[in-house]
Amino acid sequence: MGNGESRAAAMEGIQASTARLDALFLEDHQLESDAGAGGGAVVDVLQRQYEIRLERMAVTKQLEAQIAAVKARDASEAIEIQHAMIPPEAPVHERTYAEMSAVEEIAGVLTVSSPAAGALITQSRQLTALPPAMDALSAGTISWMHAKIIADETEGLSPTGAAALVAHVLNPHPARGAAAGELVPSRFRTRVRNWRERHHPESLEKRHTKSAADRRMEYTPDRDGMAWLSLYVPADQASAIWNRTTALARGLQGPDEPRTITQLRPDIAASLLLRAGTAIHPGPETSTQESNTGQSGAGQGKPRETHAGAGLGNVPAPKVDVLVTVPVLALFDITDEPANLDGHGPIPASMARKLVADGASSFYRVLVDPRDGAPLEIGRTSYRLTKAMKKALQLRDGKCTFPGCNNPSLDNEADHLTAWQHGGHTGLSNLAQLCPKHHHLKHNSGWEPTPATGTEPPGWTSPTGRHYKAEQPDHEPPQWPPGLMDSLDVDPPFEEPADDDLHDPSDYPPDDPIWADFYAHPPKLPKDPFPDWHRWLSECFAVPRNAPSSETP
C-alpha cells in the first residue's frame, strides 16, 4: 500500500470511528430524554448508560491510535521533506542544522520539549519502515504505546530481523493466547522482548556480559522528603530480592498490620539493608524452585561455572523462591538456548546453570513438546503430589491469569475455577493462578473465568459480557544442537510414525500431546535421573499409560 493509499485508509478509519462515537452520544442523549419523561425502568437505563460509556471509551481508544498514526506519519515525512529540500551538494553541517530546526519546529507545534520531539521522530521513522506496524496503528488494532514498544525493541535489529519480529508479534491469529492489541502494554512488551531475546543476532550470553558491567545503584531525591533508590543488577538477583521482600510482606499482613503490601516491601528492604554490619554473607536457605525443561531430566552434579553476573564480590546465589525453566540441552551446556526466569523472561543459560549448581535445594523436571516448546508434564523429586501440581500450574499460567495482571507465579494463589462444592475437581483443567486481589474479586463480583485445559489457562468474561482471551506464554520449539535432528531420521514438524509400536495415542488424554515419535527415534541423551515421571502423570490424570523405558539409549 502506497503512502497516498495509507493516508486515505487512515482518514476513512478516523471518520468511521467518529461516526460510531456520534451514534453513541445520540443514543445516550435519547436515554436521558426518555428517563426524564418517565419511560423505561431506571435500572435498565442506568445499565445501558454504563455500557455506552464503556463502548465510547473503546471507540475513543481506537480513535486515539488512528490519530497517533497520522501524527507519526506526518512527523516522519516532515523530516524526509526537509531533507529533500536541501541541495545534494550541501555541506554536512547545513543538513544537521536543517534537521535540528525541523525538530525544534515540531516541538513547538506539539508544545513538547526538544528531546520529546526527537524521540517521537525517531520512533515514527522506525515505525514507518515497518508497514505492518503502521497499518495496525492506523486501523486502531494496537495503541501508540504498543507501537512505541515495537519501535524500541526493533532498534538495533537488521531490517529482516525487525520485519520478522513484527510479523510474529502482530499475527492476528497467534498460536497461543490473545492478539497484540488485546494485551496491556507491559504484557505486550514481555512477549516482544522474549521473542527478541531468542532471535537476536548476538547471543544473550554476550549481551548480558556487556550489560552486567554496567550494574549500579542509583539515588534520586524527590519531593516531600522522599527519594527513589534503584538497582540495576542481574535478573536472578533482582527476582530473588523482589520475591523475598514480597514473601516477607505477605507474612506480616494481618488484622493488626495497617500497612499495605506496597508499603511493606520498601520497609522490609530498608530494614534488611540498614542492619548492623557491612559484610555480604549468604543468608539462611529456604527453598529454591528450579524447573529443567526438555526431553530428559538433569542431575545436579555439574561443576560450578561463572556467568556475567558472577564476580560481583561475594553476592550469594539466591536462596529464596526463584522459579526458572531451563531447556535440558542448555542445562547440559550442549546449547546456549536462554532459560526463562519467572516474572522476568529470558536469562542466559549460564545464569540458569549457576542457579541450579549453587542455589538449588530442589528442582522440578518438566517435559516440553519438541514441536512448539509448550510444557507438557512436570515430574517431582518430592512425594507430595499437591506440590508438584502447584508447580505445573505455575508453569502453565506464568502469572496471575486475570486480564492485564503481572503478578508473578510465586506470589499467586491456586483457585478452583468451578468450586469444589459445586462439583469442581482438583486438576489442572479446573485450576488457575490468581493474585490475592483478583482472587477476592472473582468471588465477590461478576467476573467469570472461561474453561481452562491442562495446557491452557482460562480467559475471562466481564460483568458486561466482554470476553478477554487467555494471555498464554509465547513458547517456541526448543533449540537442537547441530546434527542431532539427523539422528532422529525425521523432519520437523514431527509426524506420527506409521510403524510406531511403542505408544498407542488412545492411551493418552486428548489435550495431552505425546512424544511418541521422539521415543520412537530417540537421540543419544544422558540417562534420565527421574524415570518415575509417568507414574506421577498416571496418578495425576488417573489414566493408564504405557510408560517409556527409564533408560535412554
PDB file of N, CA, C and O in Angstrom, residues 424-467:
ATOM      1  N   GLY A 424     -16.643 -29.118  41.228  1.00  0.00           N
ATOM      2  CA  GLY A 424     -15.334 -28.932  40.620  1.00  0.00           C
ATOM      3  C   GLY A 424     -14.321 -29.932  41.146  1.00  0.00           C
ATOM      4  O   GLY A 424     -14.398 -30.364  42.292  1.00  0.00           O
ATOM      5  N   HIS A 425     -13.355 -30.303  40.299  1.00  0.00           N
ATOM      6  CA  HIS A 425     -12.335 -31.269  40.695  1.00  0.00           C
ATOM      7  C   HIS A 425     -11.003 -30.552  40.876  1.00  0.00           C
ATOM      8  O   HIS A 425     -10.816 -29.411  40.457  1.00  0.00           O
ATOM      9  N   THR A 426     -10.063 -31.232  41.517  1.00  0.00           N
ATOM     10  CA  THR A 426      -8.726 -30.680  41.703  1.00  0.00           C
ATOM     11  C   THR A 426      -7.818 -31.243  40.625  1.00  0.00           C
ATOM     12  O   THR A 426      -7.196 -32.285  40.794  1.00  0.00           O
ATOM     13  N   GLY A 427      -7.798 -30.585  39.500  1.00  0.00           N
ATOM     14  CA  GLY A 427      -6.960 -30.942  38.363  1.00  0.00           C
ATOM     15  C   GLY A 427      -6.568 -29.677  37.641  1.00  0.00           C
ATOM     16  O   GLY A 427      -7.208 -28.632  37.803  1.00  0.00           O
ATOM     17  N   LEU A 428      -5.520 -29.726  36.821  1.00  0.00           N
ATOM     18  CA  LEU A 428      -5.032 -28.521  36.161  1.00  0.00           C
ATOM     19  C   LEU A 428      -6.103 -27.849  35.314  1.00  0.00           C
ATOM     20  O   LEU A 428      -6.131 -26.628  35.194  1.00  0.00           O
ATOM     21  N   SER A 429      -7.000 -28.638  34.714  1.00  0.00           N
ATOM     22  CA  SER A 429      -8.023 -28.040  33.858  1.00  0.00           C
ATOM     23  C   SER A 429      -9.094 -27.299  34.655  1.00  0.00           C
ATOM     24  O   SER A 429      -9.935 -26.619  34.068  1.00  0.00           O
ATOM     25  N   ASN A 430      -9.072 -27.424  35.992  1.00  0.00           N
ATOM     26  CA  ASN A 430     -10.029 -26.689  36.823  1.00  0.00           C
ATOM     27  C   ASN A 430      -9.310 -25.762  37.800  1.00  0.00           C
ATOM     28  O   ASN A 430      -9.881 -25.355  38.809  1.00  0.00           O
ATOM     29  N   LEU A 431      -8.062 -25.435  37.513  1.00  0.00           N
ATOM     30  CA  LEU A 431      -7.295 -24.565  38.390  1.00  0.00           C
ATOM     31  C   LEU A 431      -6.735 -23.380  37.617  1.00  0.00           C
ATOM     32  O   LEU A 431      -6.528 -23.456  36.405  1.00  0.00           O
ATOM     33  N   ALA A 432      -6.513 -22.294  38.329  1.00  0.00           N
ATOM     34  CA  ALA A 432      -5.873 -21.120  37.742  1.00  0.00           C
ATOM     35  C   ALA A 432      -5.143 -20.361  38.825  1.00  0.00           C
ATOM     36  O   ALA A 432      -5.521 -20.403  39.998  1.00  0.00           O
ATOM     37  N   GLN A 433      -4.079 -19.658  38.428  1.00  0.00           N
ATOM     38  CA  GLN A 433      -3.371 -18.777  39.348  1.00  0.00           C
ATOM     39  C   GLN A 433      -4.076 -17.433  39.424  1.00  0.00           C
ATOM     40  O   GLN A 433      -4.428 -16.853  38.399  1.00  0.00           O
ATOM     41  N   LEU A 434      -4.256 -16.933  40.635  1.00  0.00           N
ATOM     42  CA  LEU A 434      -4.803 -15.590  40.837  1.00  0.00           C
ATOM     43  C   LEU A 434      -4.028 -14.915  41.960  1.00  0.00           C
ATOM     44  O   LEU A 434      -3.704 -15.545  42.975  1.00  0.00           O
ATOM     45  N   CYS A 435      -3.705 -13.642  41.776  1.00  0.00           N
ATOM     46  CA  CYS A 435      -3.100 -12.877  42.871  1.00  0.00           C
ATOM     47  C   CYS A 435      -4.181 -12.656  43.929  1.00  0.00           C
ATOM     48  O   CYS A 435      -5.376 -12.800  43.653  1.00  0.00           O
ATOM     49  N   PRO A 436      -3.799 -12.330  45.167  1.00  0.00           N
ATOM     50  CA  PRO A 436      -4.807 -12.146  46.217  1.00  0.00           C
ATOM     51  C   PRO A 436      -5.894 -11.146  45.851  1.00  0.00           C
ATOM     52  O   PRO A 436      -7.074 -11.368  46.120  1.00  0.00           O
ATOM     53  N   LYS A 437      -5.520 -10.042  45.205  1.00  0.00           N
ATOM     54  CA  LYS A 437      -6.507  -9.019  44.829  1.00  0.00           C
ATOM     55  C   LYS A 437      -7.564  -9.593  43.885  1.00  0.00           C
ATOM     56  O   LYS A 437      -8.772  -9.440  44.121  1.00  0.00           O
ATOM     57  N   HIS A 438      -7.135 -10.260  42.822  1.00  0.00           N
ATOM     58  CA  HIS A 438      -8.095 -10.757  41.837  1.00  0.00           C
ATOM     59  C   HIS A 438      -8.772 -12.043  42.298  1.00  0.00           C
ATOM     60  O   HIS A 438      -9.859 -12.382  41.815  1.00  0.00           O
ATOM     61  N   HIS A 439      -8.144 -12.756  43.249  1.00  0.00           N
ATOM     62  CA  HIS A 439      -8.810 -13.904  43.852  1.00  0.00           C
ATOM     63  C   HIS A 439     -10.067 -13.437  44.599  1.00  0.00           C
ATOM     64  O   HIS A 439     -11.149 -14.010  44.463  1.00  0.00           O
ATOM     65  N   HIS A 440      -9.904 -12.367  45.384  1.00  0.00           N
ATOM     66  CA  HIS A 440     -11.066 -11.825  46.105  1.00  0.00           C
ATOM     67  C   HIS A 440     -12.101 -11.259  45.141  1.00  0.00           C
ATOM     68  O   HIS A 440     -13.315 -11.413  45.348  1.00  0.00           O
ATOM     69  N   LEU A 441     -11.628 -10.598  44.074  1.00  0.00           N
ATOM     70  CA  LEU A 441     -12.564 -10.018  43.108  1.00  0.00           C
ATOM     71  C   LEU A 441     -13.409 -11.096  42.442  1.00  0.00           C
ATOM     72  O   LEU A 441     -14.621 -10.925  42.246  1.00  0.00           O
ATOM     73  N   LYS A 442     -12.786 -12.212  42.101  1.00  0.00           N
ATOM     74  CA  LYS A 442     -13.523 -13.295  41.440  1.00  0.00           C
ATOM     75  C   LYS A 442     -14.695 -13.775  42.291  1.00  0.00           C
ATOM     76  O   LYS A 442     -15.790 -14.066  41.772  1.00  0.00           O
ATOM     77  N   HIS A 443     -14.473 -13.850  43.594  1.00  0.00           N
ATOM     78  CA  HIS A 443     -15.507 -14.390  44.473  1.00  0.00           C
ATOM     79  C   HIS A 443     -16.496 -13.330  44.962  1.00  0.00           C
ATOM     80  O   HIS A 443     -17.435 -13.657  45.695  1.00  0.00           O
ATOM     81  N   ASN A 444     -16.278 -12.082  44.566  1.00  0.00           N
ATOM     82  CA  ASN A 444     -17.162 -11.021  45.055  1.00  0.00           C
ATOM     83  C   ASN A 444     -17.643 -10.103  43.943  1.00  0.00           C
ATOM     84  O   ASN A 444     -18.011  -8.947  44.195  1.00  0.00           O
ATOM     85  N   SER A 445     -17.647 -10.588  42.701  1.00  0.00           N
ATOM     86  CA  SER A 445     -18.120  -9.773  41.581  1.00  0.00           C
ATOM     87  C   SER A 445     -18.609 -10.688  40.477  1.00  0.00           C
ATOM     88  O   SER A 445     -18.634 -11.907  40.628  1.00  0.00           O
ATOM     89  N   GLY A 446     -18.958 -10.089  39.359  1.00  0.00           N
ATOM     90  CA  GLY A 446     -19.493 -10.860  38.239  1.00  0.00           C
ATOM     91  C   GLY A 446     -18.448 -11.331  37.249  1.00  0.00           C
ATOM     92  O   GLY A 446     -18.801 -11.841  36.177  1.00  0.00           O
ATOM     93  N   TRP A 447     -17.156 -11.179  37.559  1.00  0.00           N
ATOM     94  CA  TRP A 447     -16.122 -11.677  36.654  1.00  0.00           C
ATOM     95  C   TRP A 447     -16.111 -13.200  36.681  1.00  0.00           C
ATOM     96  O   TRP A 447     -16.049 -13.814  37.746  1.00  0.00           O
ATOM     97  N   GLU A 448     -16.159 -13.824  35.492  1.00  0.00           N
ATOM     98  CA  GLU A 448     -16.228 -15.276  35.404  1.00  0.00           C
ATOM     99  C   GLU A 448     -15.091 -15.807  34.530  1.00  0.00           C
ATOM    100  O   GLU A 448     -14.869 -15.315  33.427  1.00  0.00           O
ATOM    101  N   PRO A 449     -14.359 -16.828  35.002  1.00  0.00           N
ATOM    102  CA  PRO A 449     -13.329 -17.443  34.153  1.00  0.00           C
ATOM    103  C   PRO A 449     -13.963 -18.348  33.108  1.00  0.00           C
ATOM    104  O   PRO A 449     -15.007 -18.959  33.355  1.00  0.00           O
ATOM    105  N   THR A 450     -13.343 -18.440  31.945  1.00  0.00           N
ATOM    106  CA  THR A 450     -13.768 -19.398  30.934  1.00  0.00           C
ATOM    107  C   THR A 450     -13.008 -20.703  31.178  1.00  0.00           C
ATOM    108  O   THR A 450     -12.041 -20.732  31.929  1.00  0.00           O
ATOM    109  N   PRO A 451     -13.430 -21.797  30.567  1.00  0.00           N
ATOM    110  CA  PRO A 451     -12.765 -23.078  30.844  1.00  0.00           C
ATOM    111  C   PRO A 451     -11.282 -23.055  30.511  1.00  0.00           C
ATOM    112  O   PRO A 451     -10.835 -22.401  29.568  1.00  0.00           O
ATOM    113  N   ALA A 452     -10.513 -23.792  31.309  1.00  0.00           N
ATOM    114  CA  ALA A 452      -9.089 -23.983  31.072  1.00  0.00           C
ATOM    115  C   ALA A 452      -8.874 -25.422  30.625  1.00  0.00           C
ATOM    116  O   ALA A 452      -9.789 -26.249  30.628  1.00  0.00           O
ATOM    117  N   THR A 453      -7.643 -25.740  30.221  1.00  0.00           N
ATOM    118  CA  THR A 453      -7.267 -27.115  29.911  1.00  0.00           C
ATOM    119  C   THR A 453      -5.972 -27.417  30.655  1.00  0.00           C
ATOM    120  O   THR A 453      -5.432 -26.563  31.358  1.00  0.00           O
ATOM    121  N   GLY A 454      -5.469 -28.605  30.473  1.00  0.00           N
ATOM    122  CA  GLY A 454      -4.215 -28.949  31.118  1.00  0.00           C
ATOM    123  C   GLY A 454      -3.039 -28.142  30.611  1.00  0.00           C
ATOM    124  O   GLY A 454      -2.019 -28.036  31.285  1.00  0.00           O
ATOM    125  N   THR A 455      -3.177 -27.553  29.409  1.00  0.00           N
ATOM    126  CA  THR A 455      -2.067 -26.800  28.825  1.00  0.00           C
ATOM    127  C   THR A 455      -2.397 -25.336  28.567  1.00  0.00           C
ATOM    128  O   THR A 455      -1.512 -24.582  28.168  1.00  0.00           O
ATOM    129  N   GLU A 456      -3.633 -24.913  28.787  1.00  0.00           N
ATOM    130  CA  GLU A 456      -4.025 -23.536  28.501  1.00  0.00           C
ATOM    131  C   GLU A 456      -4.756 -22.937  29.701  1.00  0.00           C
ATOM    132  O   GLU A 456      -5.693 -23.537  30.236  1.00  0.00           O
ATOM    133  N   PRO A 457      -4.353 -21.722  30.141  1.00  0.00           N
ATOM    134  CA  PRO A 457      -5.049 -21.068  31.251  1.00  0.00           C
ATOM    135  C   PRO A 457      -6.407 -20.555  30.810  1.00  0.00           C
ATOM    136  O   PRO A 457      -6.712 -20.514  29.616  1.00  0.00           O
ATOM    137  N   PRO A 458      -7.247 -20.122  31.746  1.00  0.00           N
ATOM    138  CA  PRO A 458      -8.578 -19.635  31.373  1.00  0.00           C
ATOM    139  C   PRO A 458      -8.529 -18.215  30.832  1.00  0.00           C
ATOM    140  O   PRO A 458      -7.620 -17.440  31.121  1.00  0.00           O
ATOM    141  N   GLY A 459      -9.533 -17.868  30.036  1.00  0.00           N
ATOM    142  CA  GLY A 459      -9.805 -16.478  29.715  1.00  0.00           C
ATOM    143  C   GLY A 459     -10.805 -15.949  30.739  1.00  0.00           C
ATOM    144  O   GLY A 459     -11.146 -16.633  31.707  1.00  0.00           O
ATOM    145  N   TRP A 460     -11.312 -14.731  30.513  1.00  0.00           N
ATOM    146  CA  TRP A 460     -12.230 -14.139  31.476  1.00  0.00           C
ATOM    147  C   TRP A 460     -13.357 -13.405  30.764  1.00  0.00           C
ATOM    148  O   TRP A 460     -13.167 -12.852  29.676  1.00  0.00           O
ATOM    149  N   THR A 461     -14.526 -13.402  31.404  1.00  0.00           N
ATOM    150  CA  THR A 461     -15.684 -12.658  30.910  1.00  0.00           C
ATOM    151  C   THR A 461     -16.089 -11.652  31.972  1.00  0.00           C
ATOM    152  O   THR A 461     -16.260 -12.004  33.144  1.00  0.00           O
ATOM    153  N   SER A 462     -16.210 -10.388  31.563  1.00  0.00           N
ATOM    154  CA  SER A 462     -16.525  -9.313  32.499  1.00  0.00           C
ATOM    155  C   SER A 462     -18.012  -9.307  32.835  1.00  0.00           C
ATOM    156  O   SER A 462     -18.813  -9.974  32.163  1.00  0.00           O
ATOM    157  N   PRO A 463     -18.421  -8.550  33.854  1.00  0.00           N
ATOM    158  CA  PRO A 463     -19.845  -8.482  34.207  1.00  0.00           C
ATOM    159  C   PRO A 463     -20.728  -7.982  33.072  1.00  0.00           C
ATOM    160  O   PRO A 463     -21.920  -8.288  33.040  1.00  0.00           O
ATOM    161  N   THR A 464     -20.163  -7.209  32.120  1.00  0.00           N
ATOM    162  CA  THR A 464     -20.962  -6.715  30.988  1.00  0.00           C
ATOM    163  C   THR A 464     -20.865  -7.619  29.776  1.00  0.00           C
ATOM    164  O   THR A 464     -21.361  -7.267  28.699  1.00  0.00           O
ATOM    165  N   GLY A 465     -20.216  -8.776  29.915  1.00  0.00           N
ATOM    166  CA  GLY A 465     -20.178  -9.741  28.826  1.00  0.00           C
ATOM    167  C   GLY A 465     -18.980  -9.629  27.905  1.00  0.00           C
ATOM    168  O   GLY A 465     -18.909 -10.346  26.906  1.00  0.00           O
ATOM    169  N   ARG A 466     -18.037  -8.737  28.196  1.00  0.00           N
ATOM    170  CA  ARG A 466     -16.839  -8.637  27.355  1.00  0.00           C
ATOM    171  C   ARG A 466     -15.897  -9.793  27.674  1.00  0.00           C
ATOM    172  O   ARG A 466     -15.636 -10.089  28.835  1.00  0.00           O
ATOM    173  N   HIS A 467     -15.370 -10.400  26.601  1.00  0.00           N
ATOM    174  CA  HIS A 467     -14.501 -11.564  26.788  1.00  0.00           C
ATOM    175  C   HIS A 467     -13.054 -11.179  26.580  1.00  0.00           C
ATOM    176  O   HIS A 467     -12.710 -10.457  25.640  1.00  0.00           O
TER     177      HIS A 467
END
